[in-house]
Amino acid sequence: MSGRAWLFVAPVLIALTVVIGYPVLRALWMSFTYDDRLDETTGRFVDSGESTFYNYLHWILGQCQVITGGVTECPTGNLGAEFWGAVGVTLFFAVVTVTLEVAIGLGMAIVMGKTFKGRALLRAAVLIPWAIPTAVTARLWEFMFQYDGVVNTVFGTEILWTSDAWPARFAVIAADVWKTAPFVALLLLAGLQIIPDDVYEAARVDGASAWQRFTQITMPLLKPALLVAVLFRSMDALRMYDLPAIMTNNLPATRTLSVLVVEQTRQGPNSAAALSTITFLLIFAAAFVLVKILGANAVRTQEEQRKA
């Protein structure tokens, strides 16, 4: 890159360093520092010094400090004991919601990609759930899933959707799928529209059925768009906060890593910084695996298209 090019890029790099670089480095530094402790003689909070890897071991191994010194296993009810449960809930939400959203979004994209009267109105209406703020969506679905709400009334059930463990999880999944499936449909629709109609016409002439056209033409050529949709939604799902926090009022059964970070911030910001770093590494690892697996398939598909 020439010197003049660096001159144009430098302001953006400086802004990114200030806006992103400093908070990340600050969080890393905090994660290796003990949270301030209360000095019983003065009644003030004092700096406890460097903690090395204690904050990370606190979460990963479930270790807590004791008053007499040393560490012990975190008791039930302590946030440190809920780390692996939150990891499981986060991964469960990510896998289930992304799978459902991609499946439903693909169906919606196929329907919106067809030519029919009112198609533009349908496309605009479908995006309404995605345009609604997440906090508003959470409150809306919370009202629907109340004991005397719409869901129990329509189905004639008496389920505590926002209080029991598994019903609360399914309620959060339903709300997230309703809100985000249109976004996935929009991404996949963009991928469908770049597939030439001549390819489908040639397949029809050769006698290919609708299912064969879908599996042999649509899905292979849609891989790049699928990669983008799955990657975006996976990263969003792994840092889900609003829906479980608002809909279930921080119910432990729906407590994700992001919810755990916010809860810990109120008790100790340095320990919360360590948990934030762990969450970031988890999301980065998931994104890396998805890009390696799906990205390789997408690149291979594009190379086959060029050869054809």
PDB file of C-alpha atoms in Angstrom:
ATOM      1  CA  MET A   1       0.000   0.000   0.000  1.00  0.00           C
ATOM      2  CA  SER A   2       1.398   3.384  -0.999  1.00  0.00           C
ATOM      3  CA  GLY A   3       2.036   6.256   1.385  1.00  0.00           C
ATOM      4  CA  ARG A   4      -0.917   8.225   0.029  1.00  0.00           C
ATOM      5  CA  ALA A   5      -3.228   5.252   0.598  1.00  0.00           C
ATOM      6  CA  TRP A   6      -2.055   4.983   4.222  1.00  0.00           C
ATOM      7  CA  LEU A   7      -2.795   8.683   4.607  1.00  0.00           C
ATOM      8  CA  PHE A   8      -6.452   8.069   3.750  1.00  0.00           C
ATOM      9  CA  VAL A   9      -6.722   4.914   5.848  1.00  0.00           C
ATOM     10  CA  ALA A  10      -4.960   6.311   8.928  1.00  0.00           C
ATOM     11  CA  PRO A  11      -7.960   8.285  10.358  1.00  0.00           C
ATOM     12  CA  VAL A  12     -10.138   5.182  10.248  1.00  0.00           C
ATOM     13  CA  LEU A  13      -7.432   3.044  11.886  1.00  0.00           C
ATOM     14  CA  ILE A  14      -6.943   5.623  14.622  1.00  0.00           C
ATOM     15  CA  ALA A  15     -10.696   5.812  15.261  1.00  0.00           C
ATOM     16  CA  LEU A  16     -10.955   2.009  15.436  1.00  0.00           C
ATOM     17  CA  THR A  17      -7.997   1.867  17.809  1.00  0.00           C
ATOM     18  CA  VAL A  18      -9.627   4.381  20.148  1.00  0.00           C
ATOM     19  CA  VAL A  19     -13.169   2.988  19.933  1.00  0.00           C
ATOM     20  CA  ILE A  20     -12.348  -0.747  19.865  1.00  0.00           C
ATOM     21  CA  GLY A  21      -8.707  -1.266  20.777  1.00  0.00           C
ATOM     22  CA  TYR A  22      -8.657   0.646  24.063  1.00  0.00           C
ATOM     23  CA  PRO A  23     -11.802  -0.975  25.571  1.00  0.00           C
ATOM     24  CA  VAL A  24     -10.517  -4.447  24.642  1.00  0.00           C
ATOM     25  CA  LEU A  25      -7.090  -3.848  26.194  1.00  0.00           C
ATOM     26  CA  ARG A  26      -8.703  -2.236  29.232  1.00  0.00           C
ATOM     27  CA  ALA A  27     -10.977  -5.246  29.717  1.00  0.00           C
ATOM     28  CA  LEU A  28      -8.011  -7.620  29.426  1.00  0.00           C
ATOM     29  CA  TRP A  29      -6.105  -5.658  32.055  1.00  0.00           C
ATOM     30  CA  MET A  30      -9.106  -5.655  34.383  1.00  0.00           C
ATOM     31  CA  SER A  31      -9.567  -9.416  33.948  1.00  0.00           C
ATOM     32  CA  PHE A  32      -6.138  -9.987  35.573  1.00  0.00           C
ATOM     33  CA  THR A  33      -6.978  -7.820  38.576  1.00  0.00           C
ATOM     34  CA  TYR A  34      -8.924  -8.685  41.723  1.00  0.00           C
ATOM     35  CA  ASP A  35     -12.168  -6.845  42.335  1.00  0.00           C
ATOM     36  CA  ASP A  36     -11.935  -4.181  45.009  1.00  0.00           C
ATOM     37  CA  ARG A  37     -12.535  -5.493  48.521  1.00  0.00           C
ATOM     38  CA  LEU A  38     -14.114  -3.784  51.517  1.00  0.00           C
ATOM     39  CA  ASP A  39     -11.633  -2.701  54.175  1.00  0.00           C
ATOM     40  CA  GLU A  40     -13.383  -3.393  57.486  1.00  0.00           C
ATOM     41  CA  THR A  41     -11.253  -0.869  59.376  1.00  0.00           C
ATOM     42  CA  THR A  42     -11.967   2.113  57.125  1.00  0.00           C
ATOM     43  CA  GLY A  43     -15.257   0.992  55.588  1.00  0.00           C
ATOM     44  CA  ARG A  44     -13.935   1.803  52.110  1.00  0.00           C
ATOM     45  CA  PHE A  45     -13.262  -0.281  49.030  1.00  0.00           C
ATOM     46  CA  VAL A  46      -9.539  -0.751  48.362  1.00  0.00           C
ATOM     47  CA  ASP A  47      -7.566  -2.165  45.447  1.00  0.00           C
ATOM     48  CA  SER A  48      -6.784  -5.860  45.948  1.00  0.00           C
ATOM     49  CA  GLY A  49      -3.952  -6.005  43.412  1.00  0.00           C
ATOM     50  CA  GLU A  50      -3.200  -8.389  40.573  1.00  0.00           C
ATOM     51  CA  SER A  51      -5.049 -11.708  40.444  1.00  0.00           C
ATOM     52  CA  THR A  52      -3.085 -13.415  37.627  1.00  0.00           C
ATOM     53  CA  PHE A  53      -5.482 -16.094  36.343  1.00  0.00           C
ATOM     54  CA  TYR A  54      -7.808 -16.256  39.367  1.00  0.00           C
ATOM     55  CA  ASN A  55     -10.728 -14.533  37.608  1.00  0.00           C
ATOM     56  CA  TYR A  56     -10.542 -17.039  34.751  1.00  0.00           C
ATOM     57  CA  LEU A  57     -10.219 -20.026  37.088  1.00  0.00           C
ATOM     58  CA  HIS A  58     -13.151 -18.639  39.045  1.00  0.00           C
ATOM     59  CA  TRP A  59     -15.364 -19.174  35.998  1.00  0.00           C
ATOM     60  CA  ILE A  60     -13.818 -22.171  34.266  1.00  0.00           C
ATOM     61  CA  LEU A  61     -13.153 -24.270  37.397  1.00  0.00           C
ATOM     62  CA  GLY A  62     -15.866 -22.769  39.593  1.00  0.00           C
ATOM     63  CA  GLN A  63     -13.381 -21.635  42.257  1.00  0.00           C
ATOM     64  CA  CYS A  64     -14.220 -18.970  44.836  1.00  0.00           C
ATOM     65  CA  GLN A  65     -12.057 -17.230  47.427  1.00  0.00           C
ATOM     66  CA  VAL A  66     -12.674 -17.798  51.126  1.00  0.00           C
ATOM     67  CA  ILE A  67     -12.149 -15.273  53.913  1.00  0.00           C
ATOM     68  CA  THR A  68      -9.306 -17.253  55.507  1.00  0.00           C
ATOM     69  CA  GLY A  69      -7.410 -17.356  52.213  1.00  0.00           C
ATOM     70  CA  GLY A  70      -7.191 -19.855  49.401  1.00  0.00           C
ATOM     71  CA  VAL A  71      -9.959 -21.021  47.112  1.00  0.00           C
ATOM     72  CA  THR A  72     -12.765 -23.541  47.284  1.00  0.00           C
ATOM     73  CA  GLU A  73     -15.565 -24.743  45.041  1.00  0.00           C
ATOM     74  CA  CYS A  74     -18.172 -22.056  44.492  1.00  0.00           C
ATOM     75  CA  PRO A  75     -21.386 -22.795  46.425  1.00  0.00           C
ATOM     76  CA  THR A  76     -24.743 -23.213  44.741  1.00  0.00           C
ATOM     77  CA  GLY A  77     -26.277 -19.825  44.031  1.00  0.00           C
ATOM     78  CA  ASN A  78     -22.930 -18.156  43.394  1.00  0.00           C
ATOM     79  CA  LEU A  79     -22.577 -16.857  39.845  1.00  0.00           C
ATOM     80  CA  GLY A  80     -19.271 -18.695  39.493  1.00  0.00           C
ATOM     81  CA  ALA A  81     -21.116 -22.006  39.883  1.00  0.00           C
ATOM     82  CA  GLU A  82     -23.485 -21.124  37.029  1.00  0.00           C
ATOM     83  CA  PHE A  83     -20.845 -20.657  34.309  1.00  0.00           C
ATOM     84  CA  TRP A  84     -21.076 -24.054  32.618  1.00  0.00           C
ATOM     85  CA  GLY A  85     -24.851 -24.025  32.893  1.00  0.00           C
ATOM     86  CA  ALA A  86     -24.876 -20.658  31.106  1.00  0.00           C
ATOM     87  CA  VAL A  87     -22.531 -22.043  28.431  1.00  0.00           C
ATOM     88  CA  GLY A  88     -24.923 -24.948  27.840  1.00  0.00           C
ATOM     89  CA  VAL A  89     -27.957 -22.665  27.653  1.00  0.00           C
ATOM     90  CA  THR A  90     -26.150 -20.298  25.266  1.00  0.00           C
ATOM     91  CA  LEU A  91     -25.094 -23.114  22.925  1.00  0.00           C
ATOM     92  CA  PHE A  92     -28.571 -24.652  23.102  1.00  0.00           C
ATOM     93  CA  PHE A  93     -30.212 -21.371  22.130  1.00  0.00           C
ATOM     94  CA  ALA A  94     -27.683 -20.801  19.343  1.00  0.00           C
ATOM     95  CA  VAL A  95     -28.051 -24.246  17.750  1.00  0.00           C
ATOM     96  CA  VAL A  96     -31.854 -24.420  17.966  1.00  0.00           C
ATOM     97  CA  THR A  97     -32.633 -20.840  16.963  1.00  0.00           C
ATOM     98  CA  VAL A  98     -30.160 -20.710  14.068  1.00  0.00           C
ATOM     99  CA  THR A  99     -31.399 -24.059  12.714  1.00  0.00           C
ATOM    100  CA  LEU A 100     -35.046 -22.995  12.855  1.00  0.00           C
ATOM    101  CA  GLU A 101     -34.352 -19.530  11.485  1.00  0.00           C
ATOM    102  CA  VAL A 102     -32.387 -20.842   8.510  1.00  0.00           C
ATOM    103  CA  ALA A 103     -35.069 -23.440   7.703  1.00  0.00           C
ATOM    104  CA  ILE A 104     -37.975 -20.986   8.060  1.00  0.00           C
ATOM    105  CA  GLY A 105     -36.040 -18.153   6.433  1.00  0.00           C
ATOM    106  CA  LEU A 106     -35.228 -20.336   3.405  1.00  0.00           C
ATOM    107  CA  GLY A 107     -38.902 -21.154   2.953  1.00  0.00           C
ATOM    108  CA  MET A 108     -39.850 -17.497   3.259  1.00  0.00           C
ATOM    109  CA  ALA A 109     -37.127 -16.496   0.771  1.00  0.00           C
ATOM    110  CA  ILE A 110     -38.336 -19.036  -1.789  1.00  0.00           C
ATOM    111  CA  VAL A 111     -41.904 -17.745  -1.504  1.00  0.00           C
ATOM    112  CA  MET A 112     -40.840 -14.084  -1.702  1.00  0.00           C
ATOM    113  CA  GLY A 113     -38.633 -14.872  -4.697  1.00  0.00           C
ATOM    114  CA  LYS A 114     -41.597 -15.966  -6.819  1.00  0.00           C
ATOM    115  CA  THR A 115     -43.498 -13.567  -9.049  1.00  0.00           C
ATOM    116  CA  PHE A 116     -47.052 -12.887  -7.881  1.00  0.00           C
ATOM    117  CA  LYS A 117     -49.363  -9.979  -7.208  1.00  0.00           C
ATOM    118  CA  GLY A 118     -48.586  -8.236  -3.906  1.00  0.00           C
ATOM    119  CA  ARG A 119     -45.024  -9.534  -3.670  1.00  0.00           C
ATOM    120  CA  ALA A 120     -43.615  -6.117  -2.711  1.00  0.00           C
ATOM    121  CA  LEU A 121     -46.193  -5.730   0.065  1.00  0.00           C
ATOM    122  CA  LEU A 122     -45.350  -9.212   1.400  1.00  0.00           C
ATOM    123  CA  ARG A 123     -41.629  -8.439   1.468  1.00  0.00           C
ATOM    124  CA  ALA A 124     -42.238  -5.229   3.404  1.00  0.00           C
ATOM    125  CA  ALA A 125     -44.616  -6.918   5.874  1.00  0.00           C
ATOM    126  CA  VAL A 126     -42.241  -9.795   6.556  1.00  0.00           C
ATOM    127  CA  LEU A 127     -39.540  -7.412   7.770  1.00  0.00           C
ATOM    128  CA  ILE A 128     -41.741  -5.837  10.457  1.00  0.00           C
ATOM    129  CA  PRO A 129     -40.756  -8.310  13.225  1.00  0.00           C
ATOM    130  CA  TRP A 130     -37.084  -7.736  12.494  1.00  0.00           C
ATOM    131  CA  ALA A 131     -37.527  -3.937  12.596  1.00  0.00           C
ATOM    132  CA  ILE A 132     -39.154  -3.998  16.046  1.00  0.00           C
ATOM    133  CA  PRO A 133     -36.608  -3.330  18.853  1.00  0.00           C
ATOM    134  CA  THR A 134     -35.611  -6.478  20.727  1.00  0.00           C
ATOM    135  CA  ALA A 135     -36.728  -5.099  24.090  1.00  0.00           C
ATOM    136  CA  VAL A 136     -40.196  -4.401  22.676  1.00  0.00           C
ATOM    137  CA  THR A 137     -40.321  -7.899  21.175  1.00  0.00           C
ATOM    138  CA  ALA A 138     -39.370  -9.420  24.522  1.00  0.00           C
ATOM    139  CA  ARG A 139     -42.090  -7.528  26.357  1.00  0.00           C
ATOM    140  CA  LEU A 140     -44.660  -8.409  23.675  1.00  0.00           C
ATOM    141  CA  TRP A 141     -43.938 -12.136  23.884  1.00  0.00           C
ATOM    142  CA  GLU A 142     -43.779 -11.971  27.667  1.00  0.00           C
ATOM    143  CA  PHE A 143     -47.383 -10.740  27.693  1.00  0.00           C
ATOM    144  CA  MET A 144     -48.376 -13.499  25.258  1.00  0.00           C
ATOM    145  CA  PHE A 145     -46.735 -16.217  27.376  1.00  0.00           C
ATOM    146  CA  GLN A 146     -48.173 -15.123  30.702  1.00  0.00           C
ATOM    147  CA  TYR A 147     -50.312 -17.629  32.591  1.00  0.00           C
ATOM    148  CA  ASP A 148     -53.501 -15.892  31.435  1.00  0.00           C
ATOM    149  CA  GLY A 149     -51.993 -14.775  28.138  1.00  0.00           C
ATOM    150  CA  VAL A 150     -52.834 -15.484  24.519  1.00  0.00           C
ATOM    151  CA  VAL A 151     -50.839 -18.722  24.186  1.00  0.00           C
ATOM    152  CA  ASN A 152     -52.472 -20.544  27.112  1.00  0.00           C
ATOM    153  CA  THR A 153     -55.879 -19.195  26.110  1.00  0.00           C
ATOM    154  CA  VAL A 154     -55.621 -20.333  22.486  1.00  0.00           C
ATOM    155  CA  PHE A 155     -54.220 -23.798  23.250  1.00  0.00           C
ATOM    156  CA  GLY A 156     -56.238 -24.335  26.421  1.00  0.00           C
ATOM    157  CA  THR A 157     -53.136 -25.000  28.520  1.00  0.00           C
ATOM    158  CA  GLU A 158     -52.017 -23.930  31.992  1.00  0.00           C
ATOM    159  CA  ILE A 159     -48.257 -23.759  31.453  1.00  0.00           C
ATOM    160  CA  LEU A 160     -46.003 -21.342  33.330  1.00  0.00           C
ATOM    161  CA  TRP A 161     -44.104 -20.312  30.214  1.00  0.00           C
ATOM    162  CA  THR A 162     -41.855 -17.727  31.851  1.00  0.00           C
ATOM    163  CA  SER A 163     -41.260 -19.501  35.172  1.00  0.00           C
ATOM    164  CA  ASP A 164     -40.614 -23.195  34.434  1.00  0.00           C
ATOM    165  CA  ALA A 165     -37.257 -24.159  32.955  1.00  0.00           C
ATOM    166  CA  TRP A 166     -38.083 -25.834  29.633  1.00  0.00           C
ATOM    167  CA  PRO A 167     -41.246 -23.850  28.831  1.00  0.00           C
ATOM    168  CA  ALA A 168     -39.250 -20.651  29.407  1.00  0.00           C
ATOM    169  CA  ARG A 169     -36.517 -21.841  27.043  1.00  0.00           C
ATOM    170  CA  PHE A 170     -39.024 -22.662  24.332  1.00  0.00           C
ATOM    171  CA  ALA A 171     -40.699 -19.279  24.841  1.00  0.00           C
ATOM    172  CA  VAL A 172     -37.375 -17.493  24.305  1.00  0.00           C
ATOM    173  CA  ILE A 173     -36.687 -19.605  21.206  1.00  0.00           C
ATOM    174  CA  ALA A 174     -40.125 -18.821  19.759  1.00  0.00           C
ATOM    175  CA  ALA A 175     -39.635 -15.090  20.280  1.00  0.00           C
ATOM    176  CA  ASP A 176     -36.151 -15.106  18.759  1.00  0.00           C
ATOM    177  CA  VAL A 177     -37.226 -17.125  15.717  1.00  0.00           C
ATOM    178  CA  TRP A 178     -40.225 -14.852  15.136  1.00  0.00           C
ATOM    179  CA  LYS A 179     -38.027 -11.761  15.253  1.00  0.00           C
ATOM    180  CA  THR A 180     -34.965 -12.919  13.307  1.00  0.00           C
ATOM    181  CA  ALA A 181     -36.220 -15.398  10.687  1.00  0.00           C
ATOM    182  CA  PRO A 182     -37.188 -12.434   8.408  1.00  0.00           C
ATOM    183  CA  PHE A 183     -33.594 -11.183   8.546  1.00  0.00           C
ATOM    184  CA  VAL A 184     -32.326 -14.593   7.438  1.00  0.00           C
ATOM    185  CA  ALA A 185     -34.992 -14.653   4.710  1.00  0.00           C
ATOM    186  CA  LEU A 186     -33.758 -11.279   3.437  1.00  0.00           C
ATOM    187  CA  LEU A 187     -30.170 -12.521   3.185  1.00  0.00           C
ATOM    188  CA  LEU A 188     -31.184 -15.745   1.448  1.00  0.00           C
ATOM    189  CA  LEU A 189     -33.521 -13.882  -0.902  1.00  0.00           C
ATOM    190  CA  ALA A 190     -30.559 -11.807  -2.076  1.00  0.00           C
ATOM    191  CA  GLY A 191     -28.694 -15.053  -2.774  1.00  0.00           C
ATOM    192  CA  LEU A 192     -31.618 -16.567  -4.664  1.00  0.00           C
ATOM    193  CA  GLN A 193     -31.989 -13.556  -6.926  1.00  0.00           C
ATOM    194  CA  ILE A 194     -28.461 -13.876  -8.320  1.00  0.00           C
ATOM    195  CA  ILE A 195     -29.100 -17.431  -9.549  1.00  0.00           C
ATOM    196  CA  PRO A 196     -29.800 -17.201 -13.324  1.00  0.00           C
ATOM    197  CA  ASP A 197     -33.246 -18.311 -14.475  1.00  0.00           C
ATOM    198  CA  ASP A 198     -31.595 -19.998 -17.466  1.00  0.00           C
ATOM    199  CA  VAL A 199     -30.163 -22.639 -15.158  1.00  0.00           C
ATOM    200  CA  TYR A 200     -33.616 -23.621 -13.925  1.00  0.00           C
ATOM    201  CA  GLU A 201     -35.026 -23.537 -17.446  1.00  0.00           C
ATOM    202  CA  ALA A 202     -32.302 -25.870 -18.689  1.00  0.00           C
ATOM    203  CA  ALA A 203     -32.992 -28.235 -15.785  1.00  0.00           C
ATOM    204  CA  ARG A 204     -36.714 -28.300 -16.640  1.00  0.00           C
ATOM    205  CA  VAL A 205     -35.915 -29.115 -20.272  1.00  0.00           C
ATOM    206  CA  ASP A 206     -33.717 -31.989 -19.084  1.00  0.00           C
ATOM    207  CA  GLY A 207     -36.645 -33.329 -17.054  1.00  0.00           C
ATOM    208  CA  ALA A 208     -35.418 -32.429 -13.552  1.00  0.00           C
ATOM    209  CA  SER A 209     -38.134 -32.454 -10.903  1.00  0.00           C
ATOM    210  CA  ALA A 210     -38.761 -29.579  -8.494  1.00  0.00           C
ATOM    211  CA  TRP A 211     -36.932 -31.434  -5.714  1.00  0.00           C
ATOM    212  CA  GLN A 212     -33.948 -32.137  -7.980  1.00  0.00           C
ATOM    213  CA  ARG A 213     -33.783 -28.488  -8.998  1.00  0.00           C
ATOM    214  CA  PHE A 214     -33.841 -27.476  -5.339  1.00  0.00           C
ATOM    215  CA  THR A 215     -31.147 -29.912  -4.190  1.00  0.00           C
ATOM    216  CA  GLN A 216     -28.903 -29.800  -7.267  1.00  0.00           C
ATOM    217  CA  ILE A 217     -29.180 -26.121  -8.226  1.00  0.00           C
ATOM    218  CA  THR A 218     -30.669 -23.913  -5.510  1.00  0.00           C
ATOM    219  CA  MET A 219     -28.849 -25.254  -2.449  1.00  0.00           C
ATOM    220  CA  PRO A 220     -25.349 -25.495  -3.987  1.00  0.00           C
ATOM    221  CA  LEU A 221     -25.553 -22.013  -5.490  1.00  0.00           C
ATOM    222  CA  LEU A 222     -27.007 -20.613  -2.267  1.00  0.00           C
ATOM    223  CA  LYS A 223     -24.045 -21.690  -0.092  1.00  0.00           C
ATOM    224  CA  PRO A 224     -22.341 -18.258   0.000  1.00  0.00           C
ATOM    225  CA  ALA A 225     -25.553 -16.586   1.207  1.00  0.00           C
ATOM    226  CA  LEU A 226     -26.120 -19.403   3.696  1.00  0.00           C
ATOM    227  CA  LEU A 227     -22.631 -18.843   5.095  1.00  0.00           C
ATOM    228  CA  VAL A 228     -23.379 -15.168   5.720  1.00  0.00           C
ATOM    229  CA  ALA A 229     -26.783 -15.913   7.282  1.00  0.00           C
ATOM    230  CA  VAL A 230     -25.523 -18.688   9.562  1.00  0.00           C
ATOM    231  CA  LEU A 231     -22.447 -16.704  10.591  1.00  0.00           C
ATOM    232  CA  PHE A 232     -24.366 -13.531  11.423  1.00  0.00           C
ATOM    233  CA  ARG A 233     -27.090 -15.339  13.304  1.00  0.00           C
ATOM    234  CA  SER A 234     -24.696 -17.604  15.212  1.00  0.00           C
ATOM    235  CA  MET A 235     -22.714 -14.630  16.483  1.00  0.00           C
ATOM    236  CA  ASP A 236     -25.933 -12.861  17.505  1.00  0.00           C
ATOM    237  CA  ALA A 237     -27.348 -15.947  19.220  1.00  0.00           C
ATOM    238  CA  LEU A 238     -24.149 -16.590  21.188  1.00  0.00           C
ATOM    239  CA  ARG A 239     -24.417 -13.119  22.753  1.00  0.00           C
ATOM    240  CA  MET A 240     -28.178 -13.163  23.310  1.00  0.00           C
ATOM    241  CA  TYR A 241     -29.232 -10.985  26.224  1.00  0.00           C
ATOM    242  CA  ASP A 242     -32.469  -9.010  25.803  1.00  0.00           C
ATOM    243  CA  LEU A 243     -34.973 -11.808  25.268  1.00  0.00           C
ATOM    244  CA  PRO A 244     -34.072 -14.105  28.212  1.00  0.00           C
ATOM    245  CA  ALA A 245     -33.357 -11.195  30.554  1.00  0.00           C
ATOM    246  CA  ILE A 246     -36.687  -9.448  29.927  1.00  0.00           C
ATOM    247  CA  MET A 247     -39.019 -12.358  29.155  1.00  0.00           C
ATOM    248  CA  THR A 248     -38.021 -14.609  32.076  1.00  0.00           C
ATOM    249  CA  ASN A 249     -36.663 -12.005  34.504  1.00  0.00           C
ATOM    250  CA  ASN A 250     -33.179 -13.614  34.670  1.00  0.00           C
ATOM    251  CA  LEU A 251     -34.492 -17.115  35.315  1.00  0.00           C
ATOM    252  CA  PRO A 252     -31.414 -19.367  35.897  1.00  0.00           C
ATOM    253  CA  ALA A 253     -32.698 -21.881  33.322  1.00  0.00           C
ATOM    254  CA  THR A 254     -32.493 -19.219  30.585  1.00  0.00           C
ATOM    255  CA  ARG A 255     -29.405 -17.412  31.827  1.00  0.00           C
ATOM    256  CA  THR A 256     -26.995 -16.994  28.913  1.00  0.00           C
ATOM    257  CA  LEU A 257     -23.365 -15.882  29.098  1.00  0.00           C
ATOM    258  CA  SER A 258     -24.311 -12.283  28.300  1.00  0.00           C
ATOM    259  CA  VAL A 259     -26.884 -12.257  31.098  1.00  0.00           C
ATOM    260  CA  LEU A 260     -24.266 -13.711  33.438  1.00  0.00           C
ATOM    261  CA  VAL A 261     -21.808 -10.967  32.462  1.00  0.00           C
ATOM    262  CA  VAL A 262     -24.319  -8.225  33.293  1.00  0.00           C
ATOM    263  CA  GLU A 263     -25.206  -9.871  36.602  1.00  0.00           C
ATOM    264  CA  GLN A 264     -21.527 -10.175  37.526  1.00  0.00           C
ATOM    265  CA  THR A 265     -20.836  -6.546  36.560  1.00  0.00           C
ATOM    266  CA  ARG A 266     -23.062  -5.471  39.433  1.00  0.00           C
ATOM    267  CA  GLN A 267     -20.940  -7.533  41.858  1.00  0.00           C
ATOM    268  CA  GLY A 268     -17.426  -7.170  40.459  1.00  0.00           C
ATOM    269  CA  PRO A 269     -16.401  -5.549  37.162  1.00  0.00           C
ATOM    270  CA  ASN A 270     -12.981  -7.212  36.974  1.00  0.00           C
ATOM    271  CA  SER A 271     -14.396 -10.706  37.224  1.00  0.00           C
ATOM    272  CA  ALA A 272     -17.033  -9.690  34.677  1.00  0.00           C
ATOM    273  CA  ALA A 273     -14.225  -8.556  32.342  1.00  0.00           C
ATOM    274  CA  ALA A 274     -12.731 -12.053  32.515  1.00  0.00           C
ATOM    275  CA  LEU A 275     -16.113 -13.583  31.705  1.00  0.00           C
ATOM    276  CA  SER A 276     -16.517 -11.150  28.797  1.00  0.00           C
ATOM    277  CA  THR A 277     -13.144 -12.258  27.445  1.00  0.00           C
ATOM    278  CA  ILE A 278     -14.164 -15.913  27.694  1.00  0.00           C
ATOM    279  CA  THR A 279     -17.431 -15.131  25.903  1.00  0.00           C
ATOM    280  CA  PHE A 280     -15.545 -13.311  23.150  1.00  0.00           C
ATOM    281  CA  LEU A 281     -13.191 -16.272  22.679  1.00  0.00           C
ATOM    282  CA  LEU A 282     -16.170 -18.639  22.463  1.00  0.00           C
ATOM    283  CA  ILE A 283     -17.849 -16.502  19.782  1.00  0.00           C
ATOM    284  CA  PHE A 284     -14.567 -16.114  17.899  1.00  0.00           C
ATOM    285  CA  ALA A 285     -13.985 -19.884  17.948  1.00  0.00           C
ATOM    286  CA  ALA A 286     -17.515 -20.556  16.681  1.00  0.00           C
ATOM    287  CA  ALA A 287     -17.113 -17.998  13.889  1.00  0.00           C
ATOM    288  CA  PHE A 288     -13.712 -19.443  12.945  1.00  0.00           C
ATOM    289  CA  VAL A 289     -15.117 -22.970  12.677  1.00  0.00           C
ATOM    290  CA  LEU A 290     -18.107 -21.814  10.628  1.00  0.00           C
ATOM    291  CA  VAL A 291     -15.917 -19.865   8.222  1.00  0.00           C
ATOM    292  CA  LYS A 292     -13.520 -22.787   7.851  1.00  0.00           C
ATOM    293  CA  ILE A 293     -16.284 -25.328   7.190  1.00  0.00           C
ATOM    294  CA  LEU A 294     -18.968 -23.358   5.360  1.00  0.00           C
ATOM    295  CA  GLY A 295     -16.520 -20.907   3.801  1.00  0.00           C
ATOM    296  CA  ALA A 296     -14.525 -23.673   2.157  1.00  0.00           C
ATOM    297  CA  ASN A 297     -17.729 -25.119   0.682  1.00  0.00           C
ATOM    298  CA  ALA A 298     -18.822 -21.702  -0.561  1.00  0.00           C
ATOM    299  CA  VAL A 299     -15.488 -21.025  -2.260  1.00  0.00           C
ATOM    300  CA  ARG A 300     -15.533 -24.492  -3.831  1.00  0.00           C
ATOM    301  CA  THR A 301     -19.062 -23.851  -5.121  1.00  0.00           C
ATOM    302  CA  GLN A 302     -18.041 -20.536  -6.678  1.00  0.00           C
ATOM    303  CA  GLU A 303     -15.031 -22.186  -8.376  1.00  0.00           C
ATOM    304  CA  GLU A 304     -17.298 -24.887  -9.790  1.00  0.00           C
ATOM    305  CA  GLN A 305     -19.650 -22.167 -11.095  1.00  0.00           C
ATOM    306  CA  ARG A 306     -16.807 -20.422 -12.906  1.00  0.00           C
ATOM    307  CA  LYS A 307     -15.586 -23.688 -14.435  1.00  0.00           C
ATOM    308  CA  ALA A 308     -19.096 -24.519 -15.601  1.00  0.00           C
TER     309      ALA A 308
END
